[in-house]
Amino acid sequence: METRRKVMQGLALSALSAKALSGTHGHANEHAAAPQMIDAYELGDQKGVETLRLSRRPMPQPGPGQVVVKVHASSIVARDFGIVAGAFFGPQPPGRIPLCEGAGDIVRLGADVTGFSVGDRVTANHLPDWRDGLWDVKYYANDIGNSMDGWLADYAVMPSEALVKLPDSMSYETAATLSSSGLTAWQGLFEVRPVKPGDIVLTLGTGGVSTWGLLLAKAAGATVAITSSSDDKLARARALGADITINYKTNPNWAEEVYEKTNGHGADIILENVGRVNIDQSMPAAASAGTVVLIGTRPPPPTPPEMKDLFLRNLTLRAISVGSTRMFRDLVTFIDRNALTPL
């Protein structure tokens, strides 16, 4: 695992190299002529990060409804590890470009693209078919960084319907943390059960969804509890604004601690980032009539969860898949308005 982390960290630096070499910070000040050839990482044999391969390929051309984006930043999330290993909805072609999160400048427009111009600073929803409305499983068919080429290249082709413009205040690095982690936290907190001032939010762990959940919930006026097995990470969470921090490793009965530290109320909203195996541990931390947002997809326990607190507390259990492009635009507006910066 340590080897994989080092390799992926190196790839992240490669994806940022254009930005670092240009010396820009937050904006690209000029648009150089596009090259004839570009560098891109490909999935290769899909046996893990070690089988990713660097390729040299022609500068991409946008088709109808597409744009070409000069990539200034890209990000790595948990699902990318499964994709490069062929374990996320099955294997993909060896020439597929990975990574679902990124940001940059539009350099070319395809036919039928409206609402965008060359030079616009953008990111993209990695489920481009989900523009608005309720979720439909068919939206998984087109998935940037998985069933479609992603961001780990000098230039990326993106569907225009998935694009979200960046405000002047937002850096490429911030935008490159949003399509998976930030948007998932947003849907859980502002769409499933809109958080309001005075609510108590519990988010499990200190990964990307949890840290964005912490920042978003605090900006909305909520009290936020967060768990981790690391006291160092909990200290960092407190620095980000966490009101309640709990080490679940040193305190296996952490749900009871949530109750104690919320004066017997419990959490109104729980971002369940572990999955079904953890349900019987997280539900007892919920307030009566609370909402548990199921995000994590770890394998289920060997026996079905009892879920007694689902009935005892009249809870709402809702699974989510990232979010729509309309939600994404709302998220970007909220981040801009509240001057939020990711960890």
GROMACS .gro file of N, CA and C in nm, residues 131-280:
model
  450
  131ARG      N    1  -2.759   1.561  -1.520
  131ARG     CA    2  -2.759   1.708  -1.524
  131ARG      C    3  -2.843   1.768  -1.412
  132ASP      N    4  -2.957   1.706  -1.381
  132ASP     CA    5  -3.045   1.756  -1.276
  132ASP      C    6  -3.149   1.649  -1.249
  133GLY      N    7  -3.232   1.672  -1.149
  133GLY     CA    8  -3.339   1.579  -1.118
  133GLY      C    9  -3.293   1.461  -1.036
  134LEU      N   10  -3.379   1.358  -1.028
  134LEU     CA   11  -3.351   1.241  -0.947
  134LEU      C   12  -3.248   1.150  -1.011
  135TRP      N   13  -3.184   1.070  -0.930
  135TRP     CA   14  -3.083   0.975  -0.976
  135TRP      C   15  -3.148   0.865  -1.060
  136ASP      N   16  -3.072   0.818  -1.161
  136ASP     CA   17  -3.110   0.701  -1.240
  136ASP      C   18  -2.985   0.618  -1.261
  137VAL      N   19  -2.995   0.488  -1.243
  137VAL     CA   20  -2.878   0.401  -1.253
  137VAL      C   21  -2.812   0.410  -1.390
  138LYS      N   22  -2.885   0.452  -1.492
  138LYS     CA   23  -2.827   0.464  -1.626
  138LYS      C   24  -2.716   0.567  -1.631
  139TYR      N   25  -2.708   0.656  -1.532
  139TYR     CA   26  -2.605   0.759  -1.532
  139TYR      C   27  -2.466   0.702  -1.511
  140TYR      N   28  -2.458   0.578  -1.463
  140TYR     CA   29  -2.327   0.515  -1.446
  140TYR      C   30  -2.261   0.479  -1.579
  141ALA      N   31  -2.340   0.476  -1.687
  141ALA     CA   32  -2.286   0.430  -1.816
  141ALA      C   33  -2.171   0.517  -1.864
  142ASN      N   34  -2.184   0.648  -1.848
  142ASN     CA   35  -2.078   0.741  -1.887
  142ASN      C   36  -2.017   0.800  -1.762
  143ASP      N   37  -1.889   0.771  -1.742
  143ASP     CA   38  -1.823   0.802  -1.615
  143ASP      C   39  -1.679   0.845  -1.644
  144ILE      N   40  -1.652   0.975  -1.629
  144ILE     CA   41  -1.520   1.029  -1.659
  144ILE      C   42  -1.415   0.965  -1.569
  145GLY      N   43  -1.306   0.922  -1.630
  145GLY     CA   44  -1.199   0.855  -1.556
  145GLY      C   45  -1.219   0.707  -1.540
  146ASN      N   46  -1.332   0.656  -1.593
  146ASN     CA   47  -1.362   0.513  -1.584
  146ASN      C   48  -1.407   0.463  -1.722
  147SER      N   49  -1.533   0.482  -1.756
  147SER     CA   50  -1.579   0.441  -1.889
  147SER      C   51  -1.551   0.547  -1.995
  148MET      N   52  -1.504   0.664  -1.951
  148MET     CA   53  -1.461   0.772  -2.040
  148MET      C   54  -1.324   0.819  -1.995
  149ASP      N   55  -1.248   0.878  -2.088
  149ASP     CA   56  -1.116   0.930  -2.051
  149ASP      C   57  -1.128   1.038  -1.945
  150GLY      N   58  -1.028   1.038  -1.853
  150GLY     CA   59  -1.026   1.132  -1.743
  150GLY      C   60  -0.919   1.239  -1.754
  151TRP      N   61  -0.870   1.282  -1.636
  151TRP     CA   62  -0.792   1.404  -1.625
  151TRP      C   63  -0.640   1.385  -1.620
  152LEU      N   64  -0.591   1.262  -1.621
  152LEU     CA   65  -0.447   1.243  -1.600
  152LEU      C   66  -0.371   1.255  -1.732
  153ALA      N   67  -0.376   1.377  -1.788
  153ALA     CA   68  -0.314   1.407  -1.917
  153ALA      C   69  -0.287   1.556  -1.924
  154ASP      N   70  -0.204   1.597  -2.021
  154ASP     CA   71  -0.180   1.739  -2.041
  154ASP      C   72  -0.307   1.812  -2.084
  155TYR      N   73  -0.385   1.746  -2.171
  155TYR     CA   74  -0.510   1.802  -2.222
  155TYR      C   75  -0.616   1.693  -2.212
  156ALA      N   76  -0.739   1.731  -2.174
  156ALA     CA   77  -0.846   1.634  -2.156
  156ALA      C   78  -0.969   1.675  -2.237
  157VAL      N   79  -1.036   1.578  -2.297
  157VAL     CA   80  -1.163   1.601  -2.366
  157VAL      C   81  -1.276   1.582  -2.267
  158MET      N   82  -1.363   1.682  -2.257
  158MET     CA   83  -1.473   1.677  -2.162
  158MET      C   84  -1.604   1.709  -2.232
  159PRO      N   85  -1.714   1.642  -2.193
  159PRO     CA   86  -1.847   1.676  -2.247
  159PRO      C   87  -1.892   1.810  -2.190
  160SER      N   88  -1.940   1.898  -2.276
  160SER     CA   89  -1.974   2.033  -2.231
  160SER      C   90  -2.089   2.034  -2.130
  161GLU      N   91  -2.180   1.936  -2.139
  161GLU     CA   92  -2.293   1.936  -2.045
  161GLU      C   93  -2.251   1.907  -1.902
  162ALA      N   94  -2.127   1.857  -1.884
  162ALA     CA   95  -2.078   1.827  -1.750
  162ALA      C   96  -1.999   1.942  -1.689
  163LEU      N   97  -1.970   2.045  -1.769
  163LEU     CA   98  -1.879   2.149  -1.724
  163LEU      C   99  -1.942   2.242  -1.621
  164VAL      N  100  -1.858   2.288  -1.530
  164VAL     CA  101  -1.895   2.388  -1.431
  164VAL      C  102  -1.789   2.496  -1.433
  165LYS      N  103  -1.829   2.622  -1.456
  165LYS     CA  104  -1.734   2.732  -1.458
  165LYS      C  105  -1.684   2.763  -1.318
  166LEU      N  106  -1.559   2.804  -1.310
  166LEU     CA  107  -1.498   2.837  -1.181
  166LEU      C  108  -1.504   2.987  -1.156
  167PRO      N  109  -1.542   3.028  -1.036
  167PRO     CA  110  -1.533   3.170  -1.002
  167PRO      C  111  -1.388   3.214  -0.993
  168ASP      N  112  -1.365   3.344  -1.004
  168ASP     CA  113  -1.228   3.396  -1.001
  168ASP      C  114  -1.155   3.360  -0.873
  169SER      N  115  -1.231   3.345  -0.764
  169SER     CA  116  -1.168   3.319  -0.634
  169SER      C  117  -1.119   3.175  -0.619
  170MET      N  118  -1.165   3.086  -0.704
  170MET     CA  119  -1.138   2.943  -0.684
  170MET      C  120  -1.015   2.899  -0.762
  171SER      N  121  -0.919   2.837  -0.693
  171SER     CA  122  -0.800   2.786  -0.758
  171SER      C  123  -0.830   2.655  -0.829
  172TYR      N  124  -0.741   2.618  -0.920
  172TYR     CA  125  -0.755   2.490  -0.987
  172TYR      C  126  -0.746   2.375  -0.887
  173GLU      N  127  -0.659   2.390  -0.787
  173GLU     CA  128  -0.642   2.282  -0.688
  173GLU      C  129  -0.772   2.258  -0.610
  174THR      N  130  -0.837   2.367  -0.569
  174THR     CA  131  -0.965   2.352  -0.500
  174THR      C  132  -1.067   2.283  -0.590
  175ALA      N  133  -1.078   2.329  -0.714
  175ALA     CA  134  -1.175   2.274  -0.807
  175ALA      C  135  -1.151   2.126  -0.833
  176ALA      N  136  -1.024   2.085  -0.825
  176ALA     CA  137  -0.989   1.945  -0.853
  176ALA      C  138  -1.017   1.852  -0.736
  177THR      N  139  -1.078   1.901  -0.630
  177THR     CA  140  -1.118   1.813  -0.519
  177THR      C  141  -1.270   1.796  -0.512
  178LEU      N  142  -1.343   1.845  -0.610
  178LEU     CA  143  -1.487   1.859  -0.593
  178LEU      C  144  -1.573   1.753  -0.660
  179SER      N  145  -1.536   1.705  -0.777
  179SER     CA  146  -1.627   1.622  -0.855
  179SER      C  147  -1.669   1.495  -0.784
  180SER      N  148  -1.583   1.439  -0.701
  180SER     CA  149  -1.618   1.318  -0.626
  180SER      C  150  -1.640   1.352  -0.479
  181SER      N  151  -1.535   1.395  -0.412
  181SER     CA  152  -1.543   1.416  -0.267
  181SER      C  153  -1.636   1.530  -0.229
  182GLY      N  154  -1.613   1.648  -0.286
  182GLY     CA  155  -1.693   1.764  -0.248
  182GLY      C  156  -1.839   1.749  -0.285
  183LEU      N  157  -1.868   1.699  -0.404
  183LEU     CA  158  -2.006   1.687  -0.451
  183LEU      C  159  -2.082   1.581  -0.372
  184THR      N  160  -2.015   1.474  -0.332
  184THR     CA  161  -2.080   1.372  -0.249
  184THR      C  162  -2.121   1.431  -0.115
  185ALA      N  163  -2.030   1.504  -0.051
  185ALA     CA  164  -2.062   1.568   0.076
  185ALA      C  165  -2.176   1.668   0.059
  186TRP      N  166  -2.175   1.742  -0.051
  186TRP     CA  167  -2.280   1.841  -0.076
  186TRP      C  168  -2.417   1.774  -0.087
  187GLN      N  169  -2.428   1.668  -0.166
  187GLN     CA  170  -2.558   1.603  -0.179
  187GLN      C  171  -2.607   1.552  -0.045
  188GLY      N  172  -2.517   1.490   0.033
  188GLY     CA  173  -2.557   1.436   0.162
  188GLY      C  174  -2.606   1.541   0.259
  189LEU      N  175  -2.549   1.662   0.251
  189LEU     CA  176  -2.580   1.766   0.349
  189LEU      C  177  -2.681   1.869   0.302
  190PHE      N  178  -2.697   1.886   0.171
  190PHE     CA  179  -2.782   1.994   0.123
  190PHE      C  180  -2.896   1.948   0.032
  191GLU      N  181  -2.894   1.821  -0.009
  191GLU     CA  182  -2.999   1.771  -0.097
  191GLU      C  183  -3.082   1.663  -0.029
  192VAL      N  184  -3.017   1.564   0.031
  192VAL     CA  185  -3.088   1.454   0.095
  192VAL      C  186  -3.168   1.505   0.215
  193ARG      N  187  -3.101   1.581   0.299
  193ARG     CA  188  -3.165   1.638   0.419
  193ARG      C  189  -3.094   1.769   0.448
  194PRO      N  190  -3.143   1.881   0.393
  194PRO     CA  191  -3.069   2.007   0.402
  194PRO      C  192  -3.032   2.045   0.545
  195VAL      N  193  -2.902   2.063   0.566
  195VAL     CA  194  -2.852   2.099   0.697
  195VAL      C  195  -2.889   2.244   0.728
  196LYS      N  196  -2.915   2.271   0.854
  196LYS     CA  197  -2.952   2.406   0.895
  196LYS      C  198  -2.876   2.443   1.022
  197PRO      N  199  -2.867   2.572   1.054
  197PRO     CA  200  -2.797   2.613   1.176
  197PRO      C  201  -2.851   2.541   1.298
  198GLY      N  202  -2.761   2.493   1.381
  198GLY     CA  203  -2.799   2.422   1.503
  198GLY      C  204  -2.805   2.272   1.488
  199ASP      N  205  -2.808   2.221   1.365
  199ASP     CA  206  -2.804   2.077   1.345
  199ASP      C  207  -2.671   2.020   1.392
  200ILE      N  208  -2.674   1.891   1.424
  200ILE     CA  209  -2.551   1.820   1.460
  200ILE      C  210  -2.521   1.721   1.347
  201VAL      N  211  -2.402   1.734   1.289
  201VAL     CA  212  -2.359   1.648   1.179
  201VAL      C  213  -2.244   1.561   1.227
  202LEU      N  214  -2.251   1.432   1.198
  202LEU     CA  215  -2.143   1.338   1.227
  202LEU      C  216  -2.089   1.286   1.097
  203THR      N  217  -1.957   1.297   1.077
  203THR     CA  218  -1.895   1.241   0.959
  203THR      C  219  -1.785   1.145   1.002
  204LEU      N  220  -1.780   1.029   0.938
  204LEU     CA  221  -1.694   0.921   0.983
  204LEU      C  222  -1.563   0.920   0.906
  205GLY      N  223  -1.452   0.927   0.979
  205GLY     CA  224  -1.321   0.927   0.918
  205GLY      C  225  -1.279   1.067   0.876
  206THR      N  226  -1.158   1.076   0.821
  206THR     CA  227  -1.103   1.206   0.784
  206THR      C  228  -1.057   1.208   0.638
  207GLY      N  229  -1.127   1.134   0.552
  207GLY     CA  230  -1.096   1.135   0.410
  207GLY      C  231  -1.155   1.257   0.341
  208GLY      N  232  -1.155   1.254   0.207
  208GLY     CA  233  -1.199   1.369   0.130
  208GLY      C  234  -1.344   1.406   0.154
  209VAL      N  235  -1.435   1.308   0.156
  209VAL     CA  236  -1.576   1.338   0.179
  209VAL      C  237  -1.596   1.394   0.319
  210SER      N  238  -1.527   1.336   0.417
  210SER     CA  239  -1.544   1.382   0.555
  210SER      C  240  -1.492   1.523   0.577
  211THR      N  241  -1.375   1.554   0.521
  211THR     CA  242  -1.321   1.687   0.543
  211THR      C  243  -1.403   1.793   0.470
  212TRP      N  244  -1.450   1.760   0.349
  212TRP     CA  245  -1.541   1.854   0.283
  212TRP      C  246  -1.672   1.864   0.360
  213GLY      N  247  -1.721   1.750   0.413
  213GLY     CA  248  -1.843   1.754   0.493
  213GLY      C  249  -1.827   1.844   0.614
  214LEU      N  250  -1.712   1.837   0.679
  214LEU     CA  251  -1.683   1.923   0.794
  214LEU      C  252  -1.689   2.070   0.754
  215LEU      N  253  -1.620   2.107   0.647
  215LEU     CA  254  -1.613   2.246   0.605
  215LEU      C  255  -1.751   2.299   0.563
  216LEU      N  256  -1.825   2.218   0.487
  216LEU     CA  257  -1.955   2.261   0.438
  216LEU      C  258  -2.056   2.274   0.552
  217ALA      N  259  -2.057   2.175   0.642
  217ALA     CA  260  -2.153   2.178   0.753
  217ALA      C  261  -2.125   2.295   0.848
  218LYS      N  262  -1.998   2.322   0.875
  218LYS     CA  263  -1.964   2.435   0.962
  218LYS      C  264  -2.007   2.566   0.898
  219ALA      N  265  -1.986   2.579   0.767
  219ALA     CA  266  -2.026   2.702   0.698
  219ALA      C  267  -2.177   2.721   0.701
  220ALA      N  268  -2.252   2.610   0.713
  220ALA     CA  269  -2.398   2.618   0.720
  220ALA      C  270  -2.449   2.640   0.862
  221GLY      N  271  -2.358   2.647   0.958
  221GLY     CA  272  -2.397   2.674   1.096
  221GLY      C  273  -2.421   2.553   1.182
  222ALA      N  274  -2.377   2.436   1.139
  222ALA     CA  275  -2.398   2.313   1.215
  222ALA      C  276  -2.286   2.290   1.315
  223THR      N  277  -2.316   2.207   1.415
  223THR     CA  278  -2.215   2.152   1.504
  223THR      C  279  -2.167   2.022   1.441
  224VAL      N  280  -2.035   2.003   1.433
  224VAL     CA  281  -1.982   1.889   1.359
  224VAL      C  282  -1.899   1.799   1.450
  225ALA      N  283  -1.931   1.670   1.446
  225ALA     CA  284  -1.853   1.566   1.513
  225ALA      C  285  -1.783   1.484   1.406
  226ILE      N  286  -1.660   1.441   1.433
  226ILE     CA  287  -1.584   1.364   1.336
  226ILE      C  288  -1.506   1.255   1.408
  227THR      N  289  -1.491   1.141   1.344
  227THR     CA  290  -1.419   1.029   1.405
  227THR      C  291  -1.292   0.999   1.328
  228SER      N  292  -1.197   0.936   1.397
  228SER     CA  293  -1.073   0.890   1.334
  228SER      C  294  -1.006   0.794   1.429
  229SER      N  295  -0.913   0.714   1.376
  229SER     CA  296  -0.829   0.629   1.462
  229SER      C  297  -0.699   0.699   1.497
  230SER      N  298  -0.682   0.823   1.451
  230SER     CA  299  -0.557   0.897   1.470
  230SER      C  300  -0.583   1.026   1.547
  231ASP      N  301  -0.518   1.041   1.661
  231ASP     CA  302  -0.531   1.165   1.737
  231ASP      C  303  -0.472   1.283   1.661
  232ASP      N  304  -0.368   1.259   1.582
  232ASP     CA  305  -0.309   1.366   1.503
  232ASP      C  306  -0.410   1.419   1.401
  233LYS      N  307  -0.482   1.327   1.335
  233LYS     CA  308  -0.582   1.370   1.238
  233LYS      C  309  -0.698   1.442   1.307
  234LEU      N  310  -0.734   1.397   1.426
  234LEU     CA  311  -0.840   1.465   1.500
  234LEU      C  312  -0.799   1.606   1.538
  235ALA      N  313  -0.672   1.625   1.570
  235ALA     CA  314  -0.622   1.759   1.600
  235ALA      C  315  -0.633   1.848   1.477
  236ARG      N  316  -0.603   1.794   1.360
  236ARG     CA  317  -0.616   1.871   1.237
  236ARG      C  318  -0.762   1.902   1.209
  237ALA      N  319  -0.852   1.807   1.241
  237ALA     CA  320  -0.995   1.831   1.221
  237ALA      C  321  -1.043   1.944   1.312
  238ARG      N  322  -0.994   1.948   1.435
  238ARG     CA  323  -1.031   2.058   1.525
  238ARG      C  324  -0.983   2.192   1.469
  239ALA      N  325  -0.865   2.191   1.409
  239ALA     CA  326  -0.814   2.314   1.350
  239ALA      C  327  -0.901   2.361   1.233
  240LEU      N  328  -0.970   2.268   1.168
  240LEU     CA  329  -1.060   2.301   1.058
  240LEU      C  330  -1.199   2.341   1.108
  241GLY      N  331  -1.223   2.326   1.239
  241GLY     CA  332  -1.351   2.369   1.295
  241GLY      C  333  -1.434   2.262   1.360
  242ALA      N  334  -1.388   2.137   1.364
  242ALA     CA  335  -1.466   2.030   1.426
  242ALA      C  336  -1.494   2.062   1.572
  243ASP      N  337  -1.619   2.044   1.614
  243ASP     CA  338  -1.658   2.073   1.752
  243ASP      C  339  -1.637   1.953   1.843
  244ILE      N  340  -1.656   1.833   1.789
  244ILE     CA  341  -1.644   1.709   1.866
  244ILE      C  342  -1.555   1.614   1.787
  245THR      N  343  -1.451   1.563   1.850
  245THR     CA  344  -1.363   1.467   1.785
  245THR      C  345  -1.353   1.342   1.871
  246ILE      N  346  -1.361   1.225   1.804
  246ILE     CA  347  -1.367   1.099   1.877
  246ILE      C  348  -1.273   0.998   1.811
  247ASN      N  349  -1.186   0.939   1.890
  247ASN     CA  350  -1.097   0.833   1.841
  247ASN      C  351  -1.171   0.699   1.857
  248TYR      N  352  -1.216   0.642   1.746
  248TYR     CA  353  -1.295   0.519   1.754
  248TYR      C  354  -1.209   0.397   1.786
  249LYS      N  355  -1.078   0.410   1.772
  249LYS     CA  356  -0.990   0.299   1.804
  249LYS      C  357  -0.971   0.286   1.954
  250THR      N  358  -0.950   0.399   2.022
  250THR     CA  359  -0.933   0.396   2.167
  250THR      C  360  -1.066   0.392   2.240
  251ASN      N  361  -1.175   0.426   2.170
  251ASN     CA  362  -1.308   0.420   2.230
  251ASN      C  363  -1.402   0.347   2.135
  252PRO      N  364  -1.406   0.212   2.144
  252PRO     CA  365  -1.494   0.135   2.055
  252PRO      C  366  -1.642   0.172   2.068
  253ASN      N  367  -1.683   0.224   2.182
  253ASN     CA  368  -1.822   0.266   2.203
  253ASN      C  369  -1.838   0.413   2.166
  254TRP      N  370  -1.790   0.448   2.048
  254TRP     CA  371  -1.788   0.589   2.009
  254TRP      C  372  -1.928   0.647   1.988
  255ALA      N  373  -2.026   0.564   1.955
  255ALA     CA  374  -2.162   0.614   1.940
  255ALA      C  375  -2.214   0.671   2.072
  256GLU      N  376  -2.180   0.604   2.184
  256GLU     CA  377  -2.219   0.654   2.315
  256GLU      C  378  -2.153   0.789   2.343
  257GLU      N  379  -2.028   0.803   2.298
  257GLU     CA  380  -1.959   0.930   2.319
  257GLU      C  381  -2.024   1.042   2.239
  258VAL      N  382  -2.073   1.009   2.118
  258VAL     CA  383  -2.146   1.109   2.041
  258VAL      C  384  -2.266   1.159   2.119
  259TYR      N  385  -2.338   1.065   2.179
  259TYR     CA  386  -2.455   1.103   2.259
  259TYR      C  387  -2.417   1.188   2.379
  260GLU      N  388  -2.313   1.147   2.449
  260GLU     CA  389  -2.271   1.221   2.567
  260GLU      C  390  -2.230   1.364   2.531
  261LYS      N  391  -2.156   1.377   2.420
  261LYS     CA  392  -2.103   1.509   2.383
  261LYS      C  393  -2.205   1.596   2.309
  262THR      N  394  -2.322   1.541   2.281
  262THR     CA  395  -2.430   1.620   2.222
  262THR      C  396  -2.548   1.633   2.320
  263ASN      N  397  -2.518   1.612   2.448
  263ASN     CA  398  -2.619   1.625   2.554
  263ASN      C  399  -2.741   1.536   2.531
  264GLY      N  400  -2.714   1.413   2.484
  264GLY     CA  401  -2.820   1.315   2.466
  264GLY      C  402  -2.904   1.334   2.341
  265HIS      N  403  -2.859   1.417   2.249
  265HIS     CA  404  -2.938   1.442   2.127
  265HIS      C  405  -2.900   1.347   2.014
  266GLY      N  406  -2.773   1.327   1.991
  266GLY     CA  407  -2.728   1.247   1.877
  266GLY      C  408  -2.711   1.332   1.752
  267ALA      N  409  -2.673   1.269   1.643
  267ALA     CA  410  -2.645   1.340   1.518
  267ALA      C  411  -2.769   1.345   1.429
  268ASP      N  412  -2.805   1.463   1.384
  268ASP     CA  413  -2.919   1.478   1.294
  268ASP      C  414  -2.888   1.421   1.155
  269ILE      N  415  -2.763   1.437   1.112
  269ILE     CA  416  -2.720   1.384   0.983
  269ILE      C  417  -2.588   1.310   1.004
  270ILE      N  418  -2.579   1.189   0.951
  270ILE     CA  419  -2.454   1.112   0.958
  270ILE      C  420  -2.408   1.083   0.816
  271LEU      N  421  -2.285   1.121   0.785
  271LEU     CA  422  -2.223   1.080   0.660
  271LEU      C  423  -2.153   0.948   0.686
  272GLU      N  424  -2.217   0.838   0.647
  272GLU     CA  425  -2.167   0.703   0.672
  272GLU      C  426  -2.070   0.665   0.561
  273ASN      N  427  -1.944   0.694   0.583
  273ASN     CA  428  -1.842   0.675   0.480
  273ASN      C  429  -1.777   0.538   0.481
  274VAL      N  430  -1.819   0.449   0.571
  274VAL     CA  431  -1.762   0.314   0.578
  274VAL      C  432  -1.847   0.217   0.497
  275GLY      N  433  -1.977   0.211   0.527
  275GLY     CA  434  -2.065   0.124   0.451
  275GLY      C  435  -2.149   0.033   0.538
  276ARG      N  436  -2.205  -0.070   0.477
  276ARG     CA  437  -2.301  -0.158   0.545
  276ARG      C  438  -2.240  -0.226   0.667
  277VAL      N  439  -2.112  -0.257   0.660
  277VAL     CA  440  -2.047  -0.325   0.771
  277VAL      C  441  -2.049  -0.240   0.898
  278ASN      N  442  -2.072  -0.111   0.885
  278ASN     CA  443  -2.063  -0.018   0.998
  278ASN      C  444  -2.199   0.034   1.044
  279ILE      N  445  -2.306  -0.007   0.976
  279ILE     CA  446  -2.438   0.050   1.003
  279ILE      C  447  -2.480   0.034   1.149
  280ASP      N  448  -2.461  -0.084   1.205
  280ASP     CA  449  -2.505  -0.107   1.343
  280ASP      C  450  -2.421  -0.032   1.445
   0.00000   0.00000   0.00000
